[in-house]
PDB file of C-alpha atoms in Angstrom:
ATOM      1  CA  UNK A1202      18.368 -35.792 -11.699  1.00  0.00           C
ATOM      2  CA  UNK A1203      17.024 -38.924 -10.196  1.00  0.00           C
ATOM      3  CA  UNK A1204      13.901 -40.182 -11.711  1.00  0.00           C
ATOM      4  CA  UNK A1205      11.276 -41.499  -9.243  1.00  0.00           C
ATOM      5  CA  UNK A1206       8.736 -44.054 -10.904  1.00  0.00           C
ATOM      6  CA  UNK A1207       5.936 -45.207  -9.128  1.00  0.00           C
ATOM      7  CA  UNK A1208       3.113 -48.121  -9.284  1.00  0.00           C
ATOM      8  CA  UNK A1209       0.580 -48.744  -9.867  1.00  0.00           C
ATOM      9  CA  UNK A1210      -0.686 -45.209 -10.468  1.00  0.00           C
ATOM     10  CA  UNK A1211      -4.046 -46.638  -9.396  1.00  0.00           C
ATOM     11  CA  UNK A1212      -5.271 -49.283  -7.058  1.00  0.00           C
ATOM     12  CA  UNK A1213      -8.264 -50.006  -5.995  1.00  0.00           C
ATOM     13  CA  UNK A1214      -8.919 -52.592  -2.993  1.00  0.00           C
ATOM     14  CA  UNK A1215     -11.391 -53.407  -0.309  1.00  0.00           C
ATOM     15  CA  UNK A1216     -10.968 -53.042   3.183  1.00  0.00           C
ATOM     16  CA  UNK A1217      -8.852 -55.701   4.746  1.00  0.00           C
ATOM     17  CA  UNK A1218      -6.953 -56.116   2.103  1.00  0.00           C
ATOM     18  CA  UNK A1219      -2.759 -56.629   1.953  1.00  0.00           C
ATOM     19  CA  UNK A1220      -1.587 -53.511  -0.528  1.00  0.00           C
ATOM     20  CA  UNK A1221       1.845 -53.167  -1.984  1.00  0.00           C
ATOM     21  CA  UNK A1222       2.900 -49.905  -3.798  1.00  0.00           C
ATOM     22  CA  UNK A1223       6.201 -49.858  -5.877  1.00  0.00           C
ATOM     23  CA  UNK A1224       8.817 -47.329  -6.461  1.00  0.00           C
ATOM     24  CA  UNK A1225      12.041 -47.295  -8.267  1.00  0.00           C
ATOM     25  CA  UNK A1226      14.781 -44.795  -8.764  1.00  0.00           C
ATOM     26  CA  UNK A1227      16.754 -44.007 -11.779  1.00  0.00           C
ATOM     27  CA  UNK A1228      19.832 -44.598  -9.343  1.00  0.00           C
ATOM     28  CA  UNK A1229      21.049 -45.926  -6.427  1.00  0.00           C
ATOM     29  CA  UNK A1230      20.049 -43.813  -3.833  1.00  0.00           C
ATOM     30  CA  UNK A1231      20.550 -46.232  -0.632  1.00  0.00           C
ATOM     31  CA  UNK A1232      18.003 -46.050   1.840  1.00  0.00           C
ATOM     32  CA  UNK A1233      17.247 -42.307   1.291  1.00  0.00           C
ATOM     33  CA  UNK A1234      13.428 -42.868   0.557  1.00  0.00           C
ATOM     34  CA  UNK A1235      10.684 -41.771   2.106  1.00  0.00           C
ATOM     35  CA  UNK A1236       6.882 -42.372   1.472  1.00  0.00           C
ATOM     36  CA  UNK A1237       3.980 -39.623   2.301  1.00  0.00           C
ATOM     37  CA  UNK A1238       0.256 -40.017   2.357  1.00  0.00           C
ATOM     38  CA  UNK A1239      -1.713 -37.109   0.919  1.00  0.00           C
ATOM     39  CA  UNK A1240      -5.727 -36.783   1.387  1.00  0.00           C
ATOM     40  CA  UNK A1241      -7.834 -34.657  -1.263  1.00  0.00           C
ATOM     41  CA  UNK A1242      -7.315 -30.817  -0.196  1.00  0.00           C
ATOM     42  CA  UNK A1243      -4.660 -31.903   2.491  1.00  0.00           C
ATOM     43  CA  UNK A1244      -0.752 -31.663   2.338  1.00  0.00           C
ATOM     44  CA  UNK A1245       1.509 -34.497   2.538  1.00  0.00           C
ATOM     45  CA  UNK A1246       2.129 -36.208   5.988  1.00  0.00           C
ATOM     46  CA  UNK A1247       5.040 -38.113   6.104  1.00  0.00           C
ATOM     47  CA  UNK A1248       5.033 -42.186   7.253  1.00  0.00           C
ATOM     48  CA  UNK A1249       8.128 -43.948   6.093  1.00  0.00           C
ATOM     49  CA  UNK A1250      11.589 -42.991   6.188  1.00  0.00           C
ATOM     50  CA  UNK A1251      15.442 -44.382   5.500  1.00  0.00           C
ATOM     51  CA  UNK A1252      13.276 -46.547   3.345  1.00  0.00           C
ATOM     52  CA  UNK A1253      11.903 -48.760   6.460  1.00  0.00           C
ATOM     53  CA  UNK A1254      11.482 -46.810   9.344  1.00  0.00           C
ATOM     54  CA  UNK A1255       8.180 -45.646  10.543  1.00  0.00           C
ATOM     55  CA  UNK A1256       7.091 -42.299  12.129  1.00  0.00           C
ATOM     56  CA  UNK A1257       6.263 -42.234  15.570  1.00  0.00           C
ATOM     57  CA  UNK A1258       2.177 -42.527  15.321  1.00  0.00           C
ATOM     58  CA  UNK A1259       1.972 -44.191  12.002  1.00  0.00           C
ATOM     59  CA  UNK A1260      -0.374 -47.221  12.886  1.00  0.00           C
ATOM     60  CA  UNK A1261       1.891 -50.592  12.742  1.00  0.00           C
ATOM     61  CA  UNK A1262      -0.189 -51.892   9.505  1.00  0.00           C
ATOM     62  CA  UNK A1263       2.171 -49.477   7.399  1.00  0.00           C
ATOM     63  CA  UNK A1264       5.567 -50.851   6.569  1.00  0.00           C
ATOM     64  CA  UNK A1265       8.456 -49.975   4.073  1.00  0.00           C
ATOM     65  CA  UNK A1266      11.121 -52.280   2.241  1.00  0.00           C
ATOM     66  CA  UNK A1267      13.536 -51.748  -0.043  1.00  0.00           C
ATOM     67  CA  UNK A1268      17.305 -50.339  -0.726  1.00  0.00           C
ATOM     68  CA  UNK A1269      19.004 -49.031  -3.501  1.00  0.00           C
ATOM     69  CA  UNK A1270      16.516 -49.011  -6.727  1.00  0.00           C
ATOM     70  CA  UNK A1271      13.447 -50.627  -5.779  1.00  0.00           C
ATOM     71  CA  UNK A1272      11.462 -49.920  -2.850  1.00  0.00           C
ATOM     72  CA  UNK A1273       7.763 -51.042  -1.523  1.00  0.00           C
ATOM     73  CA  UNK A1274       4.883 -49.673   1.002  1.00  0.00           C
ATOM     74  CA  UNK A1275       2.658 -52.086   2.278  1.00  0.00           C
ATOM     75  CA  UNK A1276      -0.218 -51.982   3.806  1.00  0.00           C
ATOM     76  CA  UNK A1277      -1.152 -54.969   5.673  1.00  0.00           C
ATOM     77  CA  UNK A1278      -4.815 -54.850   6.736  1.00  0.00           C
ATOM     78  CA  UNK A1279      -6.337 -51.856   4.551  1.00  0.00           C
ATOM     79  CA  UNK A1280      -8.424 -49.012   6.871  1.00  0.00           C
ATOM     80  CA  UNK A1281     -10.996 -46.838   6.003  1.00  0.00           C
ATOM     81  CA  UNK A1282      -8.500 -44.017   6.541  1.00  0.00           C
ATOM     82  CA  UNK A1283      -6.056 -45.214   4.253  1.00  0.00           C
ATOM     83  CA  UNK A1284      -7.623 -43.987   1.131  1.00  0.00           C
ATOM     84  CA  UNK A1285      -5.456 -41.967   0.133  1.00  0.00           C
ATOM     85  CA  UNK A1286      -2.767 -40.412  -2.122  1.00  0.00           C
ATOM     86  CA  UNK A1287       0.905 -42.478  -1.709  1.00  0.00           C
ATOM     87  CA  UNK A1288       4.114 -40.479  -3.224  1.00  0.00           C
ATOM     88  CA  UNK A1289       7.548 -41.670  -2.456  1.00  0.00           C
ATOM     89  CA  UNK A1290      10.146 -38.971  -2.479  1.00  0.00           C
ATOM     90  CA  UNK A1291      14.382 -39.762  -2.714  1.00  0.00           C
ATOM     91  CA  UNK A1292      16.500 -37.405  -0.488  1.00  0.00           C
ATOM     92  CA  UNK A1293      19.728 -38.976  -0.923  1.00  0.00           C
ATOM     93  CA  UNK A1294      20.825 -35.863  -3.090  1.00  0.00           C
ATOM     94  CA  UNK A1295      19.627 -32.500  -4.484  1.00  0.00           C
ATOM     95  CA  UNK A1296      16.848 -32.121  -6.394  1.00  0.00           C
ATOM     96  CA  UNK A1297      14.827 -34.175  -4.540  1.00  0.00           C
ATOM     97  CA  UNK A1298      12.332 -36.318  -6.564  1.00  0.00           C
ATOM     98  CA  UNK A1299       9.143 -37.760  -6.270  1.00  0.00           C
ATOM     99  CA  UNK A1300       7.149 -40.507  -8.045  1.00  0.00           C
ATOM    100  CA  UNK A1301       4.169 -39.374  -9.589  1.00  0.00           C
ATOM    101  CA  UNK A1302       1.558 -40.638  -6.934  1.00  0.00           C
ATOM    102  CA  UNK A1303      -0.339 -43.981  -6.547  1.00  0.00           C
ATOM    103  CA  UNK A1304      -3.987 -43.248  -5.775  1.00  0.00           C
ATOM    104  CA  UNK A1305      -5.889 -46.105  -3.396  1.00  0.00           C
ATOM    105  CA  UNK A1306      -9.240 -45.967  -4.237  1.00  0.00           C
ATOM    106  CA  UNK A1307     -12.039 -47.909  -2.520  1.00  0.00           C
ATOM    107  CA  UNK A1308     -12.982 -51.123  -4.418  1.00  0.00           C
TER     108      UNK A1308
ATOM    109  CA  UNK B1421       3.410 -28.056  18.342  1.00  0.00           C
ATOM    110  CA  UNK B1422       4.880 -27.174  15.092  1.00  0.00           C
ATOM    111  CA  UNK B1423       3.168 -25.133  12.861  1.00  0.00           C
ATOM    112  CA  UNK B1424       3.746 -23.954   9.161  1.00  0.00           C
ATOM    113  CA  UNK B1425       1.376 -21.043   7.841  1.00  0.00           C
ATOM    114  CA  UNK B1426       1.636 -20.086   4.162  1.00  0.00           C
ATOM    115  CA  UNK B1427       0.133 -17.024   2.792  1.00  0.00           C
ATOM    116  CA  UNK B1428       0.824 -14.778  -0.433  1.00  0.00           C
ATOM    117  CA  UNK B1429      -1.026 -16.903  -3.075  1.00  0.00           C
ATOM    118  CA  UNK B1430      -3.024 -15.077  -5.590  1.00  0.00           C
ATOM    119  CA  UNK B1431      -4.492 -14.946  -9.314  1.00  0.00           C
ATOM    120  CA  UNK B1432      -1.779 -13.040 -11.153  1.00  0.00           C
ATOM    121  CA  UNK B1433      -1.111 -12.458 -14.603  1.00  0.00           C
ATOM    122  CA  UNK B1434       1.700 -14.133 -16.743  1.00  0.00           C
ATOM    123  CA  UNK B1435       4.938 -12.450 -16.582  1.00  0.00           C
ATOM    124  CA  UNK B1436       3.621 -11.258 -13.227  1.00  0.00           C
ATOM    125  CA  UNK B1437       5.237 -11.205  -9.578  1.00  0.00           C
ATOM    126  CA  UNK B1438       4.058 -12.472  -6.607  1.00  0.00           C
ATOM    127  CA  UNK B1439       5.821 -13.489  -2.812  1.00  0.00           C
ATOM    128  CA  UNK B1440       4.355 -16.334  -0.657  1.00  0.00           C
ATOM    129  CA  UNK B1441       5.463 -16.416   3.022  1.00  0.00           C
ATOM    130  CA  UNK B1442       5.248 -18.733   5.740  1.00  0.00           C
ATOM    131  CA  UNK B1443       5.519 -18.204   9.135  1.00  0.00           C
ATOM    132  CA  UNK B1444       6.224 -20.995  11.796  1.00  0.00           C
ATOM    133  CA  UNK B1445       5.615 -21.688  15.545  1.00  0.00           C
ATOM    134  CA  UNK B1446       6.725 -24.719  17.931  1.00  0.00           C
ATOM    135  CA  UNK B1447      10.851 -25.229  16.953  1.00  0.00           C
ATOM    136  CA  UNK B1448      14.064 -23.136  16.153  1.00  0.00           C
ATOM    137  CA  UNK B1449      13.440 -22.134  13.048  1.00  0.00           C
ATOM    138  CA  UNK B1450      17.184 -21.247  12.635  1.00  0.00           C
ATOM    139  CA  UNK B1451      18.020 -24.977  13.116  1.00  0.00           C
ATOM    140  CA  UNK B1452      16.024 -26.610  10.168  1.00  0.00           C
ATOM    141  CA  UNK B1453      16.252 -26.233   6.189  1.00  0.00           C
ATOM    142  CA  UNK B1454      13.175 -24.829   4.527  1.00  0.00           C
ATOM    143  CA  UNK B1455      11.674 -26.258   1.359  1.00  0.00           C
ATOM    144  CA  UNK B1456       8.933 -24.922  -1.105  1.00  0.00           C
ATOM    145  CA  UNK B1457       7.245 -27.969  -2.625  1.00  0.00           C
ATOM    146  CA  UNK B1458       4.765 -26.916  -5.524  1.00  0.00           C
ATOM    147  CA  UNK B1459       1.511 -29.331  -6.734  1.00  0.00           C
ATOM    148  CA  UNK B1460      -0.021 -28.580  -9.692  1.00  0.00           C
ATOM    149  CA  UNK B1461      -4.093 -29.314  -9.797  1.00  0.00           C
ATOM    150  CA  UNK B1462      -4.525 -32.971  -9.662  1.00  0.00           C
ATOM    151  CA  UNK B1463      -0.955 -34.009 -10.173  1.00  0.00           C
ATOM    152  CA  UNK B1464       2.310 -35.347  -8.537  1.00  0.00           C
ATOM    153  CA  UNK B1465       4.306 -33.227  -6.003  1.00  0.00           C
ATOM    154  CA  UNK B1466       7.296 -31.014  -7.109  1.00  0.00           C
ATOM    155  CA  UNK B1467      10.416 -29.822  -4.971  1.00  0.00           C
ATOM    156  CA  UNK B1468      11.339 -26.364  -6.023  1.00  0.00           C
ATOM    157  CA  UNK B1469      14.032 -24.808  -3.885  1.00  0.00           C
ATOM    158  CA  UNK B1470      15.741 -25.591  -0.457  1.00  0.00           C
ATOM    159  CA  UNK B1471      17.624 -22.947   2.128  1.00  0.00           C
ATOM    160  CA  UNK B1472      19.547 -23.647   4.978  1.00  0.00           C
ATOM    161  CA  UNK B1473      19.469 -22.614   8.418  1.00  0.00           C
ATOM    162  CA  UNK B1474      22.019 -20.033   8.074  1.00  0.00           C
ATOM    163  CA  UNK B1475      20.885 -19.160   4.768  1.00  0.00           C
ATOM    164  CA  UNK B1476      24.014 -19.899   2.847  1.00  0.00           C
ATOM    165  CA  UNK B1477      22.915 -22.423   1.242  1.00  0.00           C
ATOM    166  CA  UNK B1478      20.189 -22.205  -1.557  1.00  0.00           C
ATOM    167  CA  UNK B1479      19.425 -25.012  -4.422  1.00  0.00           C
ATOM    168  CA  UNK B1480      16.323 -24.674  -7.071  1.00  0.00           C
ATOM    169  CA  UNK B1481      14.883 -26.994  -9.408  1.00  0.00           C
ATOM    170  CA  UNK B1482      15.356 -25.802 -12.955  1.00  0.00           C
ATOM    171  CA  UNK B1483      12.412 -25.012 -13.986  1.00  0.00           C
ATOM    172  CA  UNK B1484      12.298 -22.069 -11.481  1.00  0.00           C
ATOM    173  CA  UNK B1485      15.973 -21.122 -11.444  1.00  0.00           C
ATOM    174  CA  UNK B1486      16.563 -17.851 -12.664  1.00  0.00           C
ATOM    175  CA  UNK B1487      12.897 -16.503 -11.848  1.00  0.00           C
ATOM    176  CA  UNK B1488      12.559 -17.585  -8.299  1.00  0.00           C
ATOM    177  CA  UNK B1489      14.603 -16.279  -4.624  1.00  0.00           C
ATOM    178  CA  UNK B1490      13.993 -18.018  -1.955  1.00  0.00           C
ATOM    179  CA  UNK B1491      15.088 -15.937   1.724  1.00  0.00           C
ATOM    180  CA  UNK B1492      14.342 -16.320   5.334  1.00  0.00           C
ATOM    181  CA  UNK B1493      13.947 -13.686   8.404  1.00  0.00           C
ATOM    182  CA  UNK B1494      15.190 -16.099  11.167  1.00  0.00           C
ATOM    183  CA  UNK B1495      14.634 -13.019  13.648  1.00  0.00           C
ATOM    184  CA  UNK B1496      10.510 -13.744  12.442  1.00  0.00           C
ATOM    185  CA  UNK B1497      10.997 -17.386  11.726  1.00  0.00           C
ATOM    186  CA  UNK B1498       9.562 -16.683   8.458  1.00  0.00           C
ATOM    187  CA  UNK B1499      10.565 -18.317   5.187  1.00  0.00           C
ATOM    188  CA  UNK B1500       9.673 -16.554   1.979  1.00  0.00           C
ATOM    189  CA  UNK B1501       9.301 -17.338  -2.095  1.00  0.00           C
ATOM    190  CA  UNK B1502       9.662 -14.038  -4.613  1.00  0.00           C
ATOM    191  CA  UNK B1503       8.288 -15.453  -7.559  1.00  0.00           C
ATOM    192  CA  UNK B1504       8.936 -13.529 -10.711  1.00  0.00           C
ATOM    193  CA  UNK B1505       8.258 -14.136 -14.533  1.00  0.00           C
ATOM    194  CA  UNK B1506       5.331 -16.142 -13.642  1.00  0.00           C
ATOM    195  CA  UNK B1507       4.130 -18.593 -16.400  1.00  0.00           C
ATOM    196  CA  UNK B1508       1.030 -20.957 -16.648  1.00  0.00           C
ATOM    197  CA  UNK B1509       2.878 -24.022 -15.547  1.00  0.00           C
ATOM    198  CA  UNK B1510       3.629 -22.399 -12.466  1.00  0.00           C
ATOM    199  CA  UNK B1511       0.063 -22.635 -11.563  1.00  0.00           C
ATOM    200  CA  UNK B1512       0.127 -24.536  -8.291  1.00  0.00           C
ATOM    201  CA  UNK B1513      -0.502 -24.972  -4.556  1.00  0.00           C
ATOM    202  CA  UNK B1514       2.834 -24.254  -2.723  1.00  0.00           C
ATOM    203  CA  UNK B1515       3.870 -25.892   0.331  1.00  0.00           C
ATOM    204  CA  UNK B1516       6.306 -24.840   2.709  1.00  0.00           C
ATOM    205  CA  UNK B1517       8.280 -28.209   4.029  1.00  0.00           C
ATOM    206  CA  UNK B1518      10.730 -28.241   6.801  1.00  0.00           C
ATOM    207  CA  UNK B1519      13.438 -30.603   6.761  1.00  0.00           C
ATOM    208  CA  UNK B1520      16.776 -31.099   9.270  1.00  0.00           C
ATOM    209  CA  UNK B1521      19.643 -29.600   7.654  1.00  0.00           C
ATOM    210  CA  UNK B1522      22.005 -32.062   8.646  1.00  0.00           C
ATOM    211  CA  UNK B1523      22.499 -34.865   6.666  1.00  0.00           C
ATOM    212  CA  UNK B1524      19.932 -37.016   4.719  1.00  0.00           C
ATOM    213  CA  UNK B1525      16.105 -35.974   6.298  1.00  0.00           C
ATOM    214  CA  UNK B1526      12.848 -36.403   5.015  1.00  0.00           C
ATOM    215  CA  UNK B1527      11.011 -33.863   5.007  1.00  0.00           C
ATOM    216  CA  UNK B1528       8.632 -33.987   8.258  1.00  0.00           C
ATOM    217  CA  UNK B1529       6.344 -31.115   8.327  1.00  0.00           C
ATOM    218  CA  UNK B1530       4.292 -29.292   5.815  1.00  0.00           C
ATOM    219  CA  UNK B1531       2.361 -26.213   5.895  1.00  0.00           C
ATOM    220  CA  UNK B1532      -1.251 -26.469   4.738  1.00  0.00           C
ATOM    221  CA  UNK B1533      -0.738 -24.996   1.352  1.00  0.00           C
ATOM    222  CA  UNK B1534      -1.227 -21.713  -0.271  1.00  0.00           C
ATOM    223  CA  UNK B1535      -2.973 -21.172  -4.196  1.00  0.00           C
ATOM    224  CA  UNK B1536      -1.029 -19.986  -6.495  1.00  0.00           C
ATOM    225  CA  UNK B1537      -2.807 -19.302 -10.185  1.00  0.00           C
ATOM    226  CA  UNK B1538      -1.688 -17.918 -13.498  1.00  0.00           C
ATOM    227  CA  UNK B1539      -4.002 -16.333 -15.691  1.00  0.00           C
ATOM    228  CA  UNK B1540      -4.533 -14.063 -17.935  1.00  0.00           C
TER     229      UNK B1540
END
């Protein structure tokens, strides 16, 4: 299986601020990644995928990078809204993996 | 609009049985693969088993293989988990997840989650 390791598992930052989250697979796994946001009591919503494309409706502040074993979510100018649960996910190949979470916590 | 509707979850025993459903509105159900994505209380997502369209393809994760079925009634557009053996660890929130069969897609909607707890 392909391990999915996120971070940081926490980070905490004002609004405003420029956020990077990290995730690397155990394996190449191209540009099969995805990244979800997740609020407290809510299910996942999907806002990145193939690695660097967004969703339609996913505010422009939200990019993805990244190919083969290391892949990053930014968030350029942080909201209000964006506090939130991050989880990146490969789907380049059954099971399907995610990292463990990054929390973004209000500073 | 697309809509995902989980229901089934319950306290149940260990060793216990139990069968979540979902039922969907707003697409062709018989077009898409249907996951079950489980999230134990405060931690990390988990995928547990994928069906195709057709419904001739199935895959679980390991830790449910052998005590899980996953089926779908594409005449009700209605995905289903039959969960048996039940243990602790499988104490969770289950999401139903849709995802286009074919080739590599993310998975782009999610039910709201239904409770599932085991206790004795």
């Amino acid at each position: 299986d392909i391990q999915m390791t996120q971070s940081p598992s926490t980070l905490s930052a004002s609004v405003g601020d420029r956020v990077t989250i990290t995730c690397r697979a155990s394996q190449n796994i191209n540009k099969w990644l995805a990244w979800y946001q997740q609020k407290p009591g809510k299910d996942p919503k999907l806002l990145i995928y193939e690695a660097s494309s967004s969703r339609s409706g996913v505010p422009s502040r939200f990019s993805g990078s990244g190919s083969g074993t290391e892949f990053t979510l930014t968030i350029s100018s942080l909201q209000p809204a964006d506090y939130a649960t991050y989880h990146c996910q490969q789907y380049g190949s059954y099971p399907y993996t995610f990292g463990q979470g990054t929390k973004l916590e209000i500073k | 609009e697309v809509q995902l509707v989980e229901s089934g979850g319950a306290l149940v025993q260990p060793g216990g049985s139990l069968r979540l459903s979902c039922t969907t509105y707003g697409f062709t159900f018989s077009s898409y693969g249907m996951n079950w994505v489980r999230q134990a209380p405060g931690k990390g997502l988990e995928w547990v088993s994928v069906i195709s369209g057709s419904g001739d393809v199935i895959y679980y994760a390991d830790s449910v293989k052998g005590r899980f079925t996953i089926s779908r009634e594409n005449s009700k557009s209605t995905l289903f988990l039959q969960m048996n053996s039940l243990r602790d660890e499988d104490t969770a929130t289950y999401f139903c997840v849709r995802k286009e069969w074919v080739g590599n897609a993310p998975f782009d909607y999610w039910g709201q989650g239904t409770l599932v707890t085991v206790s004795s």
